[in-house]
C-alpha atoms as one frame of an Amber mdcrd trajectory, in Angstrom:
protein
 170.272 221.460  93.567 169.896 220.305  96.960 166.612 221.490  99.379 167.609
 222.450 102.423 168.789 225.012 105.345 172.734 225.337 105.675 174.773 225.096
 108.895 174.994 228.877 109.143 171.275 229.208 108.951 170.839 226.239 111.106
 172.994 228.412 113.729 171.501 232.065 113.117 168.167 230.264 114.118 169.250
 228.709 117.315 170.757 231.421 118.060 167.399 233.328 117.911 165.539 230.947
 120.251 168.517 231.515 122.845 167.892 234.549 123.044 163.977 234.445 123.409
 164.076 232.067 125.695 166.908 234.087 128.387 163.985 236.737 127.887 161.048
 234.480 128.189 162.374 232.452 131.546 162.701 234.805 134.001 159.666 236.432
 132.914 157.701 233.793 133.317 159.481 232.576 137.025 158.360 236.356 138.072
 154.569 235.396 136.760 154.358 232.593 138.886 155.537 234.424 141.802 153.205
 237.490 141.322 150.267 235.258 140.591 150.985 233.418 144.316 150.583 236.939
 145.933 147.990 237.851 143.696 146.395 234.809 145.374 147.349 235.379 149.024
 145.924 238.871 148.608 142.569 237.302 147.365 142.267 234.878 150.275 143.517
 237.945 153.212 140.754 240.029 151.695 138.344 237.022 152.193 139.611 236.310
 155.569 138.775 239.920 156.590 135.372 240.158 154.838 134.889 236.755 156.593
 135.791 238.411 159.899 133.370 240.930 159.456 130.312 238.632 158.101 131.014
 236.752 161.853 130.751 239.830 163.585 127.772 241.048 161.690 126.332 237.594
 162.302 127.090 238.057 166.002 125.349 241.873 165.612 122.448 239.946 164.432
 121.926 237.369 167.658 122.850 240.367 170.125 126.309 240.046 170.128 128.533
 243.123 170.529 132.340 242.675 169.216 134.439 240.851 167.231 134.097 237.016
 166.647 136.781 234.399 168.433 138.374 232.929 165.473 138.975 229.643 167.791
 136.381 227.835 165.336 137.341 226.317 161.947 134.205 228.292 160.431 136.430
 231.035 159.430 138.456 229.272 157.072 135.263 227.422 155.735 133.567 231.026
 154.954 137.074 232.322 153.223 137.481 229.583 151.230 141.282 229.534 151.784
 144.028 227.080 150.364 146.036 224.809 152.260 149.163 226.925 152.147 147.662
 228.739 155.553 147.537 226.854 158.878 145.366 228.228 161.826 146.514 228.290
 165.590 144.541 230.257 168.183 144.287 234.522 166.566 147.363 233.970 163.705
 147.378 232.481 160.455 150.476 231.478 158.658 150.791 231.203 154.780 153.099
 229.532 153.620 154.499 230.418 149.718 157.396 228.581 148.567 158.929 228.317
 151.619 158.944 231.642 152.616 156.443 232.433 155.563 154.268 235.206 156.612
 152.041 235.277 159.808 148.948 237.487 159.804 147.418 237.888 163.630 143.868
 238.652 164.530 143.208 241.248 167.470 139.760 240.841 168.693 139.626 244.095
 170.283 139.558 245.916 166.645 138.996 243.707 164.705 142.285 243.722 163.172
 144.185 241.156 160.711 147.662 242.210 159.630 150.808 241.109 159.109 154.503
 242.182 160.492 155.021 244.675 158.415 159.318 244.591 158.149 158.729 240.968
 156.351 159.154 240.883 152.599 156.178 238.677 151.762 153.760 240.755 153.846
 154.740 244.063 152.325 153.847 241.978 148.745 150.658 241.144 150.121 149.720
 244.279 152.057 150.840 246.690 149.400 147.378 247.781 147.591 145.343 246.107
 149.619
């Protein structure tokens, strides 16, 4: 009697992994995509309590207001990746070649994002 697994079985199995993996794929393409805003959402909230820890900084010295963000020191206290790039009151992420800009108001205080683009609603929502 011979060991081993006949065509049919052979079949029914690969079958089985077909299936899991049409399941498993796109589920794990949507992880990597909700772990990227997961991320952006970490580094706006540290760019915001970064904004803050300048002004409070400036409260300290005698300074009334918001802080310029014209310096690099921003970035350096947020700790944020290289997918944003700085120029002048915005900062641009930049996710898989998609692109949102957030843009700083010094008056307020302010750091949002155009709300009617895709990737900032991601990142906005339950922040």
């Amino acid at each position: 009697m011979k060991k081993g697994f006949t065509l049919v079985e052979l079949i029914f199995v690969i079958v089985i992994l077909g299936v899991l993996a049409s399941i498993a794929v796109p589920r794990l393409v949507a992880n990597k995509e909700d772990a990227q805003i997961t991320k952006a959402k970490v580094e706006v909230a540290a760019l915001r309590s970064a904004i803050m820890l300048m002004k409070n900084q400036n409260l300290l010295q005698g300074t009334v207001g918001y802080p310029d963000l014209s310096s690099k020191e921003i970035t350096a206290i947020a700790n944020v990746s290289k997918n944003w790039t700085k120029s002048e009151n915005t900062f641009t992420l930049n996710l898989d070649g998609k692109t949102v800009t957030f843009t700083y108001k010094k008056d307020d205080g302010s750091f949002k994002c155009d709300d009617t683009n895709e990737l900032c609603k991601k990142i906005e929502s339950e922040l």
